[in-house]
Short mmCIF file of C-alpha atoms in Angstrom, two decimals:
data_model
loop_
_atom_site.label_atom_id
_atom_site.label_comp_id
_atom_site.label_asym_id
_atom_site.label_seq_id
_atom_site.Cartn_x
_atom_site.Cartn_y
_atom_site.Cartn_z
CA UNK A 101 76.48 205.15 -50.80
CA UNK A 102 78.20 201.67 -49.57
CA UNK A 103 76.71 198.67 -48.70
CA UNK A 104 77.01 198.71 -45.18
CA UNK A 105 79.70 195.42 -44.07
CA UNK A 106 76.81 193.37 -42.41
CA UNK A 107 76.90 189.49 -43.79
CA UNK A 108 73.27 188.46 -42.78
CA UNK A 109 71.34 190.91 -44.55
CA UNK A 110 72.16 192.11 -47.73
CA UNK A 111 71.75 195.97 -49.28
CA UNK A 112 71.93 197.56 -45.87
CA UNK A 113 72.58 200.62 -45.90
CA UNK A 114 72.15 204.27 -43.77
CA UNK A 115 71.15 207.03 -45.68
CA UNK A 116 72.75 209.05 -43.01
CA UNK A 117 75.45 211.40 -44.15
CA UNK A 118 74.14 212.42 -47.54
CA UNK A 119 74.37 215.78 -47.99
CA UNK A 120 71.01 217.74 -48.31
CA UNK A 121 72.64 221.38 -48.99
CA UNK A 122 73.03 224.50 -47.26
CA UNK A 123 75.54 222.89 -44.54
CA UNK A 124 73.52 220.06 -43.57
CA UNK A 125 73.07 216.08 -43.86
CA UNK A 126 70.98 213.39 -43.09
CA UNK A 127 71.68 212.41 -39.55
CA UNK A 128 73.48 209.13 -39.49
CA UNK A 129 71.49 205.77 -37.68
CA UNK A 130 68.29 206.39 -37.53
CA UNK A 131 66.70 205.92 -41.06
CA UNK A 132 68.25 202.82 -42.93
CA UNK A 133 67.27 200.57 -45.54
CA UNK A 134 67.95 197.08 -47.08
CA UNK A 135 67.07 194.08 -48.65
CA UNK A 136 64.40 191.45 -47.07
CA UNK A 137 65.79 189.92 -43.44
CA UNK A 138 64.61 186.20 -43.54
CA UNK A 139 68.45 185.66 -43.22
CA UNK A 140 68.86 188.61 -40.44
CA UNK A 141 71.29 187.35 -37.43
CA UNK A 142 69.98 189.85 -34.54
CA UNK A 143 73.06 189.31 -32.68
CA UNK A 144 75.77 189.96 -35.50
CA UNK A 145 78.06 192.92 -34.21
CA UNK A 146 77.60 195.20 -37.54
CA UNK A 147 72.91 194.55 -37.18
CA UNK A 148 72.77 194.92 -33.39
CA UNK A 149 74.85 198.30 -33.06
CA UNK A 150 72.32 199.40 -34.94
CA UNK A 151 69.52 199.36 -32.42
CA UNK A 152 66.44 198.94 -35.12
CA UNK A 153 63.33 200.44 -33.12
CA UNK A 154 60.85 199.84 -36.11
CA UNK A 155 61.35 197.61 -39.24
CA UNK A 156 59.09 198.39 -42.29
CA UNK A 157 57.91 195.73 -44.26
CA UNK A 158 57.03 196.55 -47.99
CA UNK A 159 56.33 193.12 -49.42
CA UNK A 160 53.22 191.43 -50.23
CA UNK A 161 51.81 188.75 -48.39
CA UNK A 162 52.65 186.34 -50.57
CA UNK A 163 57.01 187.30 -50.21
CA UNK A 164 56.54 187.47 -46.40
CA UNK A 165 54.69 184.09 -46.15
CA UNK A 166 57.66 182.71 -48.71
CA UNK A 167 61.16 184.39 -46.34
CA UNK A 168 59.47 186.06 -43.21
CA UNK A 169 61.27 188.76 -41.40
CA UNK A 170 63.79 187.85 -38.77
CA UNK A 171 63.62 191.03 -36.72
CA UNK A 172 66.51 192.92 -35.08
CA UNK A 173 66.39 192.43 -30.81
CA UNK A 174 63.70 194.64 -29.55
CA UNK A 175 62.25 195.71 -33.16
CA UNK A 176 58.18 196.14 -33.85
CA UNK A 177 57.09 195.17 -37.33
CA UNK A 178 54.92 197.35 -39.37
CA UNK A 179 53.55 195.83 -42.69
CA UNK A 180 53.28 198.28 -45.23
CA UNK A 181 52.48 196.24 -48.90
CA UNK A 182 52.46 198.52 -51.44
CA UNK A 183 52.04 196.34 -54.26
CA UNK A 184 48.41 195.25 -52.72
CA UNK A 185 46.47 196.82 -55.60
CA UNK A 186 49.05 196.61 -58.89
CA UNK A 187 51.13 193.47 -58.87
CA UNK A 188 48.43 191.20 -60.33
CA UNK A 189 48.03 193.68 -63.41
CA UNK A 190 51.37 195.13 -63.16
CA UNK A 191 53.13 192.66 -65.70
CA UNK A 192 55.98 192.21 -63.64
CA UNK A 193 56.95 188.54 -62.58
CA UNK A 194 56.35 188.01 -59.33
CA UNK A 195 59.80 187.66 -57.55
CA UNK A 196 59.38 183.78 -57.12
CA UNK A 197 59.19 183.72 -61.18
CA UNK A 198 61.95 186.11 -61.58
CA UNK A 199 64.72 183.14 -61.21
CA UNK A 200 63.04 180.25 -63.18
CA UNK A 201 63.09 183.58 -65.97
CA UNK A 202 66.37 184.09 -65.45
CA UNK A 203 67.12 180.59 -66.25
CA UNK A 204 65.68 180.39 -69.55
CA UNK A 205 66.57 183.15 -71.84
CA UNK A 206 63.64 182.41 -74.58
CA UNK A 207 60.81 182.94 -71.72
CA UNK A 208 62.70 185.78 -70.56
CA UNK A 209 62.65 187.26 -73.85
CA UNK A 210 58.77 186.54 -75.07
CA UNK A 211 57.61 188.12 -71.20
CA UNK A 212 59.84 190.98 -71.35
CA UNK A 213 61.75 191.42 -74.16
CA UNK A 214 61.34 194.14 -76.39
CA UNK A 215 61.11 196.88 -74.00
CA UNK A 216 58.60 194.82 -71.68
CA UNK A 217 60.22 195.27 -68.51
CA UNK A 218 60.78 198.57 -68.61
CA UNK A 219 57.40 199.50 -69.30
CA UNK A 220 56.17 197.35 -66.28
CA UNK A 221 58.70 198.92 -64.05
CA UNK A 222 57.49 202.16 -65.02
CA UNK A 223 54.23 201.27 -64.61
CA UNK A 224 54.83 199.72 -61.26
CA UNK A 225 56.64 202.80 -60.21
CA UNK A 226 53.93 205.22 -61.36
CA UNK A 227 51.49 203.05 -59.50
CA UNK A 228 54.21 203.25 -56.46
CA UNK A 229 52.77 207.07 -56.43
CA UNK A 230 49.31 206.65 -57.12
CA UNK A 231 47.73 203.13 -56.24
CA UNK A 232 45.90 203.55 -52.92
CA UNK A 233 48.27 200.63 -51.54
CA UNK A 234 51.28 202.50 -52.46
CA UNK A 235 49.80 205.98 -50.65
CA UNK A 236 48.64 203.82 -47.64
CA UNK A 237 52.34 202.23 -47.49
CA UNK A 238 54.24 205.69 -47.86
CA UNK A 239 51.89 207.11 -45.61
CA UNK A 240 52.46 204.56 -42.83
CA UNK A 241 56.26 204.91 -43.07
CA UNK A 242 56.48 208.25 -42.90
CA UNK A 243 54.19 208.81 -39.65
CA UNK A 244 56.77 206.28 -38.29
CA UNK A 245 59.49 208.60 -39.05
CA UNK A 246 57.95 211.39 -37.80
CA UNK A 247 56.56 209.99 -34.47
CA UNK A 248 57.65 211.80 -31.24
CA UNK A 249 59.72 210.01 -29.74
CA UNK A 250 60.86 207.53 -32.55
CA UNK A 251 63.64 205.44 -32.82
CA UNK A 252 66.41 203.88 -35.75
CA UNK A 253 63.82 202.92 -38.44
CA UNK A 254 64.94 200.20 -41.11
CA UNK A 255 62.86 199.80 -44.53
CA UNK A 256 62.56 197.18 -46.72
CA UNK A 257 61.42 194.72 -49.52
CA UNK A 258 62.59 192.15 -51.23
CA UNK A 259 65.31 193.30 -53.05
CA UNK A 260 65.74 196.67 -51.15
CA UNK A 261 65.78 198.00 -54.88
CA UNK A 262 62.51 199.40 -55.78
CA UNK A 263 59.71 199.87 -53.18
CA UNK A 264 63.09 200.42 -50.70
CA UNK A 265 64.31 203.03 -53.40
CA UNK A 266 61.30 204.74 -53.62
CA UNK A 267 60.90 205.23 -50.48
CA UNK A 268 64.52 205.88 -50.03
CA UNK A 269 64.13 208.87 -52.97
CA UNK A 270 60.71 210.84 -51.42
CA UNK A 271 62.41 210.75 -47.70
CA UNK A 272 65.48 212.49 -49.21
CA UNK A 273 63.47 214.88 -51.40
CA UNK A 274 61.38 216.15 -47.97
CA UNK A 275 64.84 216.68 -46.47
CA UNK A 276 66.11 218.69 -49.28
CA UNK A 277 68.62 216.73 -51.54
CA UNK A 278 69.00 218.04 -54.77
CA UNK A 279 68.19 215.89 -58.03
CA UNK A 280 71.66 214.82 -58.25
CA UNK A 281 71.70 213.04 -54.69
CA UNK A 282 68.51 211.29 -54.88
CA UNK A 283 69.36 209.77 -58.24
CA UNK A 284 72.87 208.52 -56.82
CA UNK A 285 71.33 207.29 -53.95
CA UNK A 286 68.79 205.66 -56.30
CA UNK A 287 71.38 204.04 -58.52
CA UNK A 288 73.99 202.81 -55.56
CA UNK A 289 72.03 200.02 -55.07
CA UNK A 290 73.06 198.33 -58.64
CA UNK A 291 76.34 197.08 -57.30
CA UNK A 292 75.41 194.94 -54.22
CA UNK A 293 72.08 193.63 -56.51
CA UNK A 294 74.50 192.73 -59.18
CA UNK A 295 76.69 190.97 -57.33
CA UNK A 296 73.75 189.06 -55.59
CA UNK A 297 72.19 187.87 -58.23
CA UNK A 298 75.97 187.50 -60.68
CA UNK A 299 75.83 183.64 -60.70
CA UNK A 300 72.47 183.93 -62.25
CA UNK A 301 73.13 186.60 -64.90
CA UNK A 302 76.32 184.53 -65.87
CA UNK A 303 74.17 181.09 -66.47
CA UNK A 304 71.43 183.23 -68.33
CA UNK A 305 74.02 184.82 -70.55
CA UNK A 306 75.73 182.03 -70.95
CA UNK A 307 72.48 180.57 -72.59
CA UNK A 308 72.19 183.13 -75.30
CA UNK A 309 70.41 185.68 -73.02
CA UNK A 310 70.74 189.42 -73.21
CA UNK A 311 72.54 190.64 -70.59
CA UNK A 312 70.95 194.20 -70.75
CA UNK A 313 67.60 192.56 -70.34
CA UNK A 314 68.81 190.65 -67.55
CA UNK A 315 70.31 194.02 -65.92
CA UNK A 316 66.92 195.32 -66.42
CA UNK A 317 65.18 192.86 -64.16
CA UNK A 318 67.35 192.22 -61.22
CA UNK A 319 68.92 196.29 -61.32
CA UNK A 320 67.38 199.94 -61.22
CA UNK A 321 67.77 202.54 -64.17
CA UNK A 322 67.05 206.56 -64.11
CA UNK A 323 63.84 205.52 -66.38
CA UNK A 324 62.10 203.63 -63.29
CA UNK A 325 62.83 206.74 -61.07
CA UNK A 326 61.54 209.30 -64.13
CA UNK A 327 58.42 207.27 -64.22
CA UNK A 328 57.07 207.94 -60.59
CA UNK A 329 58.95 211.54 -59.93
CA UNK A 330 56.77 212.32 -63.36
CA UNK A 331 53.64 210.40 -61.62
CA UNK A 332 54.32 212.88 -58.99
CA UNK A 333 54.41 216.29 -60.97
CA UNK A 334 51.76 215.20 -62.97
CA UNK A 335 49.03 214.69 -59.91
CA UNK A 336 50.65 216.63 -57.73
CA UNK A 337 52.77 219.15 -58.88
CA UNK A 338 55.82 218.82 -56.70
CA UNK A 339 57.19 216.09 -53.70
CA UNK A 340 55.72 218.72 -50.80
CA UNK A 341 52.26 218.19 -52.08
CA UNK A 342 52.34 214.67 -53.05
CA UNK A 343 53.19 213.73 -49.40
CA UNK A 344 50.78 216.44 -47.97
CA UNK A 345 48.09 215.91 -50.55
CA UNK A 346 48.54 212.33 -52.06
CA UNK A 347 50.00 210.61 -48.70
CA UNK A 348 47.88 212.73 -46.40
CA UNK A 349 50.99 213.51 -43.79
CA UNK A 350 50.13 216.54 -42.21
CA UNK A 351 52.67 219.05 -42.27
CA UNK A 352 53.82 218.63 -38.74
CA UNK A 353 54.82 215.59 -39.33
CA UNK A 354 56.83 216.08 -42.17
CA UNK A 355 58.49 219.23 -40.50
CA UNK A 356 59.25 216.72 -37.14
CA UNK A 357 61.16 214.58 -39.78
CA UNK A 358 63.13 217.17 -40.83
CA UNK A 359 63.58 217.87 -37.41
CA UNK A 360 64.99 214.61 -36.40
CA UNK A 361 66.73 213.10 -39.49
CA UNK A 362 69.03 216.33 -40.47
CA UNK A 363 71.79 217.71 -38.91
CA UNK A 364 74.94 220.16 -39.65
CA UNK A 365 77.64 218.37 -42.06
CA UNK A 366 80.71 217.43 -40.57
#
């Protein structure tokens, strides 16, 4: 799924489009996601066409205080932090330390080396599921999505990587794409995150780091995903339940999503 060609905000993209089986899609423009919009121009042809009702904010307090949203014209803001509970035990550098770790291979590798970060990113993901932050945060977004009456709906967090791709992955699942979509959607990110943050992998490698390890902070792999789909079956048993039972979205809601946000394929 491509980047959508907006300059002031990066990782934007409409998950409209992607098929969800038996002849039908997501409808295009009205549930999109990104990266954080501290650098958002509301009045850029490829962001205003858009016509963002609702932005969802995913990031703690402490990323919104650092690059506050710049909204789209005529947006609300909803914060939705799901990292409230799990990022002080998570073992995951908070994103401000994620650069000066980038820039020195040796503190890279005692934090996270060894298979470090992917544990904490699985961790983090399986908390995604079932920290009460993470329930409240997927909770509020999708009673946004399924309010009468709502309108183009843009997610987010810092990256538009994790949170964003979680969320991203149990909106597609209610709609009905198959294992195969959700984990390309997933995984399309990777590109546009690389590219972002190339300058920095370059320098670190250039240093003596380890690439891969560098790939594994800044990108997403199937193993994050595995962690909170398995998070999922394990408490729950299957994506229905974990947003009826986990998430508490009653199932009229969820059925006025599908409603709204799929439509024949072209």
């Amino acid at each position: 799924m491509p980047a959508l060609p907006a300059t002031s905000v990066a990782n934007l993209r409409d998950l409209g489009g992607l098929p969800l089986g038996a002849g039908r899609a997501v409808r295009p423009g009205l549930v999109l996601r990104s990266a954080q919009l501290d650098r958002l121009d509301p009045t850029e042809p490829a962001v205003a066409a858009l016509g963002i009702r609702t932005v969802v904010d995913l990031r703690t307090e402490v990323e919104r205080g650092d690059r506050p949203d710049r909204l789209p014209s005529g947006a609300r803001l909803l914060v939705a932090d799901v990292l409230a509970d799990h990022l002080a035990v998570s073992g995951l550098p908070p994103a401000a330390r994620l650069k000066e770790l980038l820039t020195d291979p040796a503190l890279a590798e005692e934090y996270l080396g060894g298979g470090q970060v992917r544990e904490a990113f699985a961790r983090t993901y399986r908390a995604f599921v079932s920290s009460d932050s993470g329930r409240a945060s997927y909770h509020a977004l999708l009673t946004e999505l399924g309010a009468p009456g709502a309108g183009p709906l843009l997610f987010h967090c810092t990256a538009g990587k994790d949170r964003t791709g979680w969320a991203a992955t149990v909106v597609l699942s209610l709609l009905g794409a198959d294992e195969k979509t959700v984990q390309s959607e997933y995984l399309s990110v990777n590109t546009a995150v690389r590219q972002a943050f190339a300058p920095m992998i370059e320098g670190f490698t250039a240093q003596g780091g380890d690439p891969d390890l560098a790939l594994d902070m800044i990108g997403v792999v199937p193993e994050y995903l595995a962690a909170a789909l398995d998070e999922v079956e394990v408490r729950h048993g299957s994506m229905e339940k974990y947003v009826r039972e986990g998430l508490g979205v009653p199932d009229e809601v969820t059925e006025r999503i599908r409603e709204r946000l799929t439509v024949e394929a072209g």
